[in-house]
Structure formats: structure tokens, C-alpha cells
């Protein structure tokens, strides 16, 4: 599933083709699920509007236009932005890329801009959403989100207080978008591994040093992943990311510690008992 780094990559791609340009045409696929029941004809309101900025908070993307409504994009499990001739990220759950096909398979919306550029959102599994909002930051889903670890990580004292107020398993809390917007399964596992914290512990039971370490690691991992444009092959070799997948019984870290897989809150959790306490 696209997490904060992958969605930030999408935002940068959208910014490169959309910011400062006028939307000349909007084409919508027939898909009542992805469009959340809003008729595609409503999206005709975007035609003639100028894109002032491509914005992101957590896993939510939106265009700030010169007048409402503003379009919101959520990639779901397999969604993403595409432009002609690009090479998209290959997600484990996504379809194969066919560079000779435009618009690409599973496209849901196609925007054409006044300079001839085009942007498409695809979504093979139809778990993403396309929405229109008058004031995006003040309306759901954005209004329900917690802090963004890249854009607005709370200072250490505030971060520790947020943990202390929650009697919930720390892995589940990290996945709660109302707590940390944009953190998904692999980031949560990586953070807890590098912070040396057992994913089953309660958030309020972490002491001050652990809370500080957790915050520092969260910032470092997100910043690193974003800095390499979510190209996972460029993540540090020692990251759990490279060895956590598939629930393999023989999985080990780069240093040879055994990786175990358990279910927490209905999600597969990869962790290293020899390291995480």
C-alpha cells in the first residue's frame, strides 16, 4: 500500500505537471466506488480552474485550485499518479506496468492541462477515492487526520504526552491515521524495530527515553524514504524493510537476528524479539 513516502512521490509528480497550469479537460471513468457515489459529471467543475499547488497530508493528496471545489485523491492499496512516458513505482500489490499504453489500465481520472501535459490516477483494486471539497483542510477526511511526520512532527514533549494519553498497543497507535497521518504497516514495523520497542507494548507505558527515541526514529525513517523518492532499493541495507515480507519462517535481519511475524489489530507485524523490548 502506498504510505507517506510513496504518496509524497506522487505529490511531486503531480506538482511537476499541474502547478501553475489551467485544467483544460477532465475525463472520468465510470466507477461509483472510487468516486464515492458522486457523479462524474460533478468533476466538470474543475475545467478552466488553475492549480495553485499540489498538497499532501498523510496519505491524502489534493489540488489547491484558484476556486472551489478542490479535488482530493487517495491511492488506496494500488493507486497512483501517472504521466505519459513515466516509469511508476512497482508496488507489491499493484498491476504490471505497460509503458506502451496510454491512458494506462485501470485509469480513473485523466486531467489535461493548458500546456499539453496530462495526469492520470490509476487504481486497479478500486480501494482509492476521488472526492471534491470546498475547504479540504476543514472537511473529512483531512479534518480527521493526526500530525504528518514529515510536515508537522510534534516537539518531543508534546509527542511524549500524546503517547502517555493512549492506552493502546503501540503498533496499532502508529497505524491510527488520527494519530500519525501517513504511517502504514511497513513504516510502523521499521520504526519500532529501529527504536528497539516491542510492538505489543502499550503506548502509555513507554518511558521518556523511549518516547524520544521513537520520535527521532520516525522522523529519520520518513525523511530518508522521502529523500530517495520512495525508491526502496535505495533504503539502507540494514533496514527491516528488505527482509520483512512474506511471513517467511527463516527470515532474518541483516545481522542474522530472527524475524517473527504476528498479527496485531488485524495487521501482519514483523518484529525482532532479540532486539525489541
Short mmCIF file of N, CA, C and O in Angstrom, two decimals, residues 45-141:
data_model
loop_
_atom_site.label_atom_id
_atom_site.label_comp_id
_atom_site.label_asym_id
_atom_site.label_seq_id
_atom_site.Cartn_x
_atom_site.Cartn_y
_atom_site.Cartn_z
N UNK A 45 -16.66 20.64 -13.06
CA UNK A 45 -16.44 21.95 -12.43
C UNK A 45 -14.96 22.32 -12.38
O UNK A 45 -14.62 23.49 -12.18
N UNK A 46 -14.07 21.33 -12.52
CA UNK A 46 -12.63 21.63 -12.48
C UNK A 46 -12.13 22.26 -13.77
O UNK A 46 -11.07 22.90 -13.77
N UNK A 47 -12.87 22.08 -14.84
CA UNK A 47 -12.41 22.60 -16.12
C UNK A 47 -12.30 24.12 -16.09
O UNK A 47 -13.21 24.82 -15.64
N UNK A 48 -11.16 24.64 -16.53
CA UNK A 48 -10.92 26.07 -16.53
C UNK A 48 -10.27 26.59 -15.26
O UNK A 48 -9.86 27.76 -15.21
N UNK A 49 -10.17 25.75 -14.23
CA UNK A 49 -9.55 26.16 -12.97
C UNK A 49 -8.03 26.03 -13.06
O UNK A 49 -7.51 25.13 -13.72
N UNK A 50 -7.33 26.90 -12.34
CA UNK A 50 -5.87 26.85 -12.32
C UNK A 50 -5.39 26.19 -11.03
O UNK A 50 -5.93 26.47 -9.94
N UNK A 51 -4.38 25.34 -11.14
CA UNK A 51 -3.82 24.63 -9.99
C UNK A 51 -2.76 25.51 -9.34
O UNK A 51 -1.72 25.80 -9.93
N UNK A 52 -3.06 25.95 -8.13
CA UNK A 52 -2.08 26.78 -7.41
C UNK A 52 -1.02 25.95 -6.72
O UNK A 52 0.14 26.35 -6.63
N UNK A 53 -1.39 24.75 -6.21
CA UNK A 53 -0.42 23.90 -5.52
C UNK A 53 -0.95 22.48 -5.45
O UNK A 53 -2.16 22.26 -5.35
N UNK A 54 -0.02 21.53 -5.50
CA UNK A 54 -0.32 20.13 -5.20
C UNK A 54 0.07 19.90 -3.75
O UNK A 54 1.24 20.11 -3.38
N UNK A 55 -0.86 19.46 -2.93
CA UNK A 55 -0.67 19.40 -1.48
C UNK A 55 -0.83 17.97 -0.98
O UNK A 55 -1.49 17.14 -1.62
N UNK A 56 -0.23 17.69 0.18
CA UNK A 56 -0.35 16.37 0.79
C UNK A 56 -0.37 16.50 2.30
O UNK A 56 0.34 17.33 2.87
N UNK A 57 -1.17 15.67 2.94
CA UNK A 57 -1.15 15.48 4.39
C UNK A 57 -1.38 14.00 4.64
O UNK A 57 -2.42 13.47 4.26
N UNK A 58 -0.39 13.33 5.23
CA UNK A 58 -0.50 11.89 5.38
C UNK A 58 -0.58 11.23 4.02
O UNK A 58 0.23 11.50 3.13
N UNK A 59 -1.59 10.39 3.84
CA UNK A 59 -1.78 9.69 2.56
C UNK A 59 -2.79 10.39 1.66
O UNK A 59 -3.15 9.86 0.61
N UNK A 60 -3.23 11.58 2.07
CA UNK A 60 -4.22 12.31 1.29
C UNK A 60 -3.54 13.37 0.43
O UNK A 60 -2.67 14.10 0.89
N UNK A 61 -3.95 13.45 -0.83
CA UNK A 61 -3.45 14.45 -1.78
C UNK A 61 -4.61 15.33 -2.23
O UNK A 61 -5.74 14.86 -2.37
N UNK A 62 -4.31 16.60 -2.48
CA UNK A 62 -5.33 17.45 -3.08
C UNK A 62 -4.69 18.57 -3.86
O UNK A 62 -3.52 18.90 -3.66
N UNK A 63 -5.45 19.12 -4.78
CA UNK A 63 -5.02 20.28 -5.55
C UNK A 63 -5.69 21.52 -4.97
O UNK A 63 -6.92 21.54 -4.83
N UNK A 64 -4.90 22.51 -4.65
CA UNK A 64 -5.42 23.81 -4.26
C UNK A 64 -5.64 24.59 -5.55
O UNK A 64 -4.68 24.99 -6.21
N UNK A 65 -6.91 24.80 -5.91
CA UNK A 65 -7.25 25.49 -7.14
C UNK A 65 -7.53 26.96 -6.87
O UNK A 65 -7.64 27.39 -5.71
N UNK A 66 -7.70 27.72 -7.93
CA UNK A 66 -7.97 29.15 -7.76
C UNK A 66 -9.39 29.41 -7.28
O UNK A 66 -9.72 30.53 -6.88
N UNK A 67 -10.23 28.38 -7.31
CA UNK A 67 -11.57 28.48 -6.73
C UNK A 67 -12.09 27.06 -6.48
O UNK A 67 -11.66 26.11 -7.14
N UNK A 68 -13.00 26.90 -5.50
CA UNK A 68 -13.53 25.57 -5.21
C UNK A 68 -14.49 25.12 -6.31
O UNK A 68 -14.97 25.94 -7.09
N UNK A 69 -14.76 23.79 -6.32
CA UNK A 69 -14.28 22.75 -5.40
C UNK A 69 -12.86 22.31 -5.74
O UNK A 69 -12.40 22.49 -6.86
N UNK A 70 -12.19 21.73 -4.73
CA UNK A 70 -10.82 21.26 -4.88
C UNK A 70 -10.83 19.73 -4.91
O UNK A 70 -11.50 19.10 -4.09
N UNK A 71 -10.08 19.12 -5.82
CA UNK A 71 -10.09 17.65 -5.92
C UNK A 71 -9.15 17.00 -4.91
O UNK A 71 -8.02 17.46 -4.70
N UNK A 72 -9.64 15.94 -4.26
CA UNK A 72 -8.83 15.13 -3.34
C UNK A 72 -8.61 13.76 -3.96
O UNK A 72 -9.51 13.19 -4.58
N UNK A 73 -7.41 13.22 -3.72
CA UNK A 73 -7.03 11.92 -4.27
C UNK A 73 -6.49 11.04 -3.14
O UNK A 73 -5.61 11.47 -2.39
N UNK A 74 -7.00 9.83 -3.05
CA UNK A 74 -6.45 8.84 -2.11
C UNK A 74 -6.16 7.58 -2.89
O UNK A 74 -7.04 7.06 -3.59
N UNK A 75 -4.92 7.08 -2.79
CA UNK A 75 -4.47 5.99 -3.65
C UNK A 75 -4.95 4.61 -3.23
O UNK A 75 -4.88 3.67 -4.02
N UNK A 76 -5.40 4.46 -1.99
CA UNK A 76 -5.83 3.15 -1.54
C UNK A 76 -4.69 2.15 -1.53
O UNK A 76 -3.57 2.47 -1.16
N UNK A 77 -4.95 0.92 -1.97
CA UNK A 77 -3.94 -0.14 -1.94
C UNK A 77 -3.00 -0.12 -3.14
O UNK A 77 -1.82 -0.45 -3.03
N UNK A 78 -3.51 0.24 -4.30
CA UNK A 78 -2.72 0.09 -5.53
C UNK A 78 -2.72 1.32 -6.40
O UNK A 78 -2.21 1.28 -7.53
N UNK A 79 -3.29 2.42 -5.94
CA UNK A 79 -3.43 3.59 -6.78
C UNK A 79 -2.15 4.39 -6.91
O UNK A 79 -1.17 4.17 -6.21
N UNK A 80 -2.18 5.35 -7.83
CA UNK A 80 -1.04 6.23 -8.02
C UNK A 80 -1.27 7.17 -9.18
O UNK A 80 -2.22 7.02 -9.96
N UNK A 81 -0.40 8.17 -9.28
CA UNK A 81 -0.43 9.11 -10.40
C UNK A 81 0.49 8.60 -11.50
O UNK A 81 1.53 7.99 -11.24
N UNK A 82 0.10 8.89 -12.73
CA UNK A 82 0.92 8.55 -13.90
C UNK A 82 0.94 9.74 -14.85
O UNK A 82 -0.04 10.50 -14.95
N UNK A 83 2.04 9.89 -15.56
CA UNK A 83 2.15 10.84 -16.66
C UNK A 83 2.68 10.08 -17.87
O UNK A 83 3.31 9.03 -17.71
N UNK A 84 2.44 10.56 -19.07
CA UNK A 84 2.91 9.83 -20.25
C UNK A 84 4.42 9.60 -20.22
O UNK A 84 5.20 10.51 -19.92
N UNK A 85 4.82 8.36 -20.52
CA UNK A 85 6.23 8.03 -20.63
C UNK A 85 6.96 7.81 -19.33
O UNK A 85 8.18 7.62 -19.33
N UNK A 86 6.25 7.80 -18.20
CA UNK A 86 6.93 7.64 -16.91
C UNK A 86 7.20 6.17 -16.61
O UNK A 86 6.74 5.27 -17.30
N UNK A 87 7.97 5.94 -15.55
CA UNK A 87 8.20 4.60 -15.02
C UNK A 87 7.73 4.62 -13.57
O UNK A 87 8.43 5.10 -12.70
N UNK A 88 6.53 4.13 -13.28
CA UNK A 88 5.97 4.23 -11.93
C UNK A 88 6.64 3.26 -10.97
O UNK A 88 7.29 2.29 -11.38
N UNK A 89 6.47 3.54 -9.68
CA UNK A 89 6.91 2.59 -8.67
C UNK A 89 6.16 1.28 -8.84
O UNK A 89 4.97 1.27 -9.13
N UNK A 90 6.85 0.17 -8.62
CA UNK A 90 6.20 -1.14 -8.64
C UNK A 90 5.83 -1.50 -7.22
O UNK A 90 6.69 -1.73 -6.38
N UNK A 91 4.53 -1.49 -6.94
CA UNK A 91 4.05 -1.88 -5.63
C UNK A 91 3.81 -3.39 -5.60
O UNK A 91 3.44 -4.00 -6.60
N UNK A 92 4.02 -3.98 -4.42
CA UNK A 92 3.84 -5.43 -4.30
C UNK A 92 2.42 -5.85 -4.65
O UNK A 92 2.18 -6.95 -5.15
N UNK A 93 1.45 -4.97 -4.41
CA UNK A 93 0.05 -5.29 -4.66
C UNK A 93 -0.47 -4.71 -5.96
O UNK A 93 -1.65 -4.81 -6.24
N UNK A 94 0.40 -4.08 -6.74
CA UNK A 94 -0.06 -3.38 -7.93
C UNK A 94 0.06 -4.19 -9.21
O UNK A 94 0.73 -5.23 -9.25
N UNK A 95 -0.60 -3.73 -10.28
CA UNK A 95 -0.54 -4.43 -11.56
C UNK A 95 0.78 -4.19 -12.28
O UNK A 95 1.53 -3.27 -11.93
N UNK A 96 1.05 -5.00 -13.28
CA UNK A 96 2.26 -4.81 -14.08
C UNK A 96 2.17 -3.53 -14.89
O UNK A 96 1.09 -3.12 -15.32
N UNK A 97 3.33 -2.91 -15.12
CA UNK A 97 3.40 -1.66 -15.87
C UNK A 97 3.53 -1.95 -17.36
O UNK A 97 4.34 -2.77 -17.77
N UNK A 98 2.72 -1.27 -18.17
CA UNK A 98 2.81 -1.40 -19.63
C UNK A 98 3.11 -0.02 -20.21
O UNK A 98 2.22 0.81 -20.38
N UNK A 99 4.39 0.25 -20.51
CA UNK A 99 4.80 1.60 -20.92
C UNK A 99 4.21 2.05 -22.24
O UNK A 99 4.19 3.25 -22.53
N UNK A 100 3.71 1.12 -23.07
CA UNK A 100 3.18 1.48 -24.38
C UNK A 100 1.69 1.84 -24.35
O UNK A 100 1.09 2.12 -25.39
N UNK A 101 1.09 1.83 -23.18
CA UNK A 101 -0.36 2.01 -23.06
C UNK A 101 -0.68 3.35 -22.42
O UNK A 101 -0.22 3.66 -21.32
N UNK A 102 -1.47 4.18 -23.12
CA UNK A 102 -1.93 5.46 -22.55
C UNK A 102 -3.33 5.78 -23.07
O UNK A 102 -3.57 5.72 -24.27
N UNK A 103 -4.28 6.13 -22.18
CA UNK A 103 -4.09 6.10 -20.73
C UNK A 103 -3.85 4.67 -20.23
O UNK A 103 -4.27 3.72 -20.88
N UNK A 104 -3.20 4.55 -19.09
CA UNK A 104 -2.87 3.21 -18.60
C UNK A 104 -4.10 2.45 -18.12
O UNK A 104 -5.16 3.02 -17.89
N UNK A 105 -3.93 1.13 -18.00
CA UNK A 105 -5.00 0.31 -17.46
C UNK A 105 -5.45 0.83 -16.10
O UNK A 105 -4.65 1.36 -15.34
N UNK A 106 -6.71 0.65 -15.80
CA UNK A 106 -7.29 0.97 -14.50
C UNK A 106 -7.28 2.48 -14.21
O UNK A 106 -7.34 2.88 -13.05
N UNK A 107 -7.23 3.30 -15.25
CA UNK A 107 -7.28 4.73 -15.00
C UNK A 107 -8.67 5.13 -14.50
O UNK A 107 -9.67 4.55 -14.89
N UNK A 108 -8.70 6.11 -13.62
CA UNK A 108 -9.96 6.56 -13.03
C UNK A 108 -10.27 8.01 -13.38
O UNK A 108 -11.43 8.39 -13.55
N UNK A 109 -9.24 8.83 -13.47
CA UNK A 109 -9.44 10.22 -13.88
C UNK A 109 -8.24 10.67 -14.69
O UNK A 109 -7.11 10.25 -14.42
N UNK A 110 -8.50 11.45 -15.73
CA UNK A 110 -7.45 12.00 -16.58
C UNK A 110 -7.64 13.50 -16.66
O UNK A 110 -8.72 13.97 -17.02
N UNK A 111 -6.59 14.24 -16.30
CA UNK A 111 -6.62 15.70 -16.36
C UNK A 111 -5.67 16.16 -17.46
O UNK A 111 -4.52 15.73 -17.52
N UNK A 112 -6.16 17.05 -18.32
CA UNK A 112 -5.33 17.67 -19.35
C UNK A 112 -5.15 19.14 -19.02
O UNK A 112 -6.12 19.82 -18.66
N UNK A 113 -3.92 19.61 -19.18
CA UNK A 113 -3.59 20.98 -18.80
C UNK A 113 -3.32 21.85 -20.02
O UNK A 113 -3.13 21.35 -21.14
N UNK A 114 -3.29 23.16 -19.79
CA UNK A 114 -3.22 24.10 -20.90
C UNK A 114 -1.90 24.06 -21.67
O UNK A 114 -1.80 24.60 -22.77
N UNK A 115 -0.87 23.43 -21.10
CA UNK A 115 0.40 23.31 -21.81
C UNK A 115 0.54 21.97 -22.53
O UNK A 115 1.61 21.64 -23.04
N UNK A 116 -0.53 21.17 -22.53
CA UNK A 116 -0.50 19.88 -23.19
C UNK A 116 -0.17 18.72 -22.27
O UNK A 116 -0.25 17.55 -22.69
N UNK A 117 0.21 18.98 -21.03
CA UNK A 117 0.53 17.91 -20.09
C UNK A 117 -0.71 17.16 -19.65
O UNK A 117 -1.84 17.68 -19.71
N UNK A 118 -0.50 15.93 -19.20
CA UNK A 118 -1.60 15.09 -18.74
C UNK A 118 -1.21 14.38 -17.46
O UNK A 118 -0.04 14.06 -17.25
N UNK A 119 -2.19 14.16 -16.63
CA UNK A 119 -2.00 13.44 -15.37
C UNK A 119 -3.18 12.48 -15.18
O UNK A 119 -4.33 12.87 -15.35
N UNK A 120 -2.85 11.23 -14.82
CA UNK A 120 -3.87 10.21 -14.61
C UNK A 120 -3.70 9.63 -13.22
O UNK A 120 -2.58 9.48 -12.73
N UNK A 121 -4.83 9.32 -12.56
CA UNK A 121 -4.79 8.48 -11.37
C UNK A 121 -5.33 7.11 -11.74
O UNK A 121 -6.41 7.00 -12.32
N UNK A 122 -4.55 6.08 -11.41
CA UNK A 122 -4.98 4.70 -11.63
C UNK A 122 -5.32 4.06 -10.29
O UNK A 122 -4.87 4.50 -9.24
N UNK A 123 -6.13 2.99 -10.35
CA UNK A 123 -6.47 2.25 -9.13
C UNK A 123 -7.06 0.90 -9.52
O UNK A 123 -8.25 0.78 -9.77
N UNK A 124 -6.18 -0.12 -9.55
CA UNK A 124 -6.60 -1.44 -10.00
C UNK A 124 -7.61 -2.09 -9.06
O UNK A 124 -8.56 -2.74 -9.51
N UNK A 125 -7.42 -1.94 -7.76
CA UNK A 125 -8.27 -2.65 -6.81
C UNK A 125 -9.45 -1.83 -6.33
O UNK A 125 -10.25 -2.28 -5.52
N UNK A 126 -9.56 -0.60 -6.78
CA UNK A 126 -10.72 0.26 -6.52
C UNK A 126 -10.91 0.54 -5.02
O UNK A 126 -12.03 0.68 -4.54
N UNK A 127 -9.81 0.65 -4.29
CA UNK A 127 -9.87 1.00 -2.87
C UNK A 127 -9.48 2.45 -2.63
O UNK A 127 -9.53 2.92 -1.49
N UNK A 128 -9.09 3.15 -3.67
CA UNK A 128 -8.82 4.57 -3.56
C UNK A 128 -10.10 5.37 -3.63
O UNK A 128 -11.19 4.83 -3.83
N UNK A 129 -9.98 6.69 -3.48
CA UNK A 129 -11.15 7.55 -3.54
C UNK A 129 -10.80 8.87 -4.24
O UNK A 129 -9.71 9.41 -4.08
N UNK A 130 -11.78 9.37 -4.99
CA UNK A 130 -11.71 10.68 -5.62
C UNK A 130 -12.86 11.51 -5.07
O UNK A 130 -14.03 11.12 -5.18
N UNK A 131 -12.53 12.64 -4.45
CA UNK A 131 -13.51 13.46 -3.76
C UNK A 131 -13.38 14.92 -4.17
O UNK A 131 -12.33 15.35 -4.67
N UNK A 132 -14.42 15.67 -3.95
CA UNK A 132 -14.42 17.13 -4.15
C UNK A 132 -14.75 17.80 -2.83
O UNK A 132 -15.69 17.40 -2.14
N UNK A 133 -13.99 18.83 -2.47
CA UNK A 133 -14.21 19.54 -1.22
C UNK A 133 -14.07 21.05 -1.43
O UNK A 133 -13.22 21.51 -2.19
N UNK A 134 -14.90 21.81 -0.72
CA UNK A 134 -14.81 23.27 -0.80
C UNK A 134 -13.64 23.81 0.01
O UNK A 134 -12.93 24.71 -0.43
N UNK A 135 -13.46 23.28 1.23
CA UNK A 135 -12.35 23.69 2.10
C UNK A 135 -11.68 22.40 2.60
O UNK A 135 -12.02 21.91 3.68
N UNK A 136 -10.77 21.84 1.84
CA UNK A 136 -10.26 20.50 2.14
C UNK A 136 -9.76 20.30 3.56
O UNK A 136 -10.10 19.28 4.19
N UNK A 137 -8.99 21.23 4.10
CA UNK A 137 -8.40 21.02 5.42
C UNK A 137 -9.44 21.03 6.54
O UNK A 137 -9.19 20.50 7.63
N UNK A 138 -10.60 21.61 6.28
CA UNK A 138 -11.64 21.71 7.31
C UNK A 138 -12.73 20.64 7.17
O UNK A 138 -13.66 20.62 7.96
N UNK A 139 -12.60 19.76 6.19
CA UNK A 139 -13.62 18.75 5.94
C UNK A 139 -12.99 17.36 5.97
O UNK A 139 -11.80 17.20 5.71
N UNK A 140 -13.80 16.33 6.30
CA UNK A 140 -13.29 14.96 6.21
C UNK A 140 -12.90 14.65 4.75
O UNK A 140 -13.54 15.17 3.83
N UNK A 141 -11.88 13.83 4.55
CA UNK A 141 -11.12 13.08 5.56
C UNK A 141 -9.97 13.85 6.20
O UNK A 141 -9.45 13.44 7.23
#
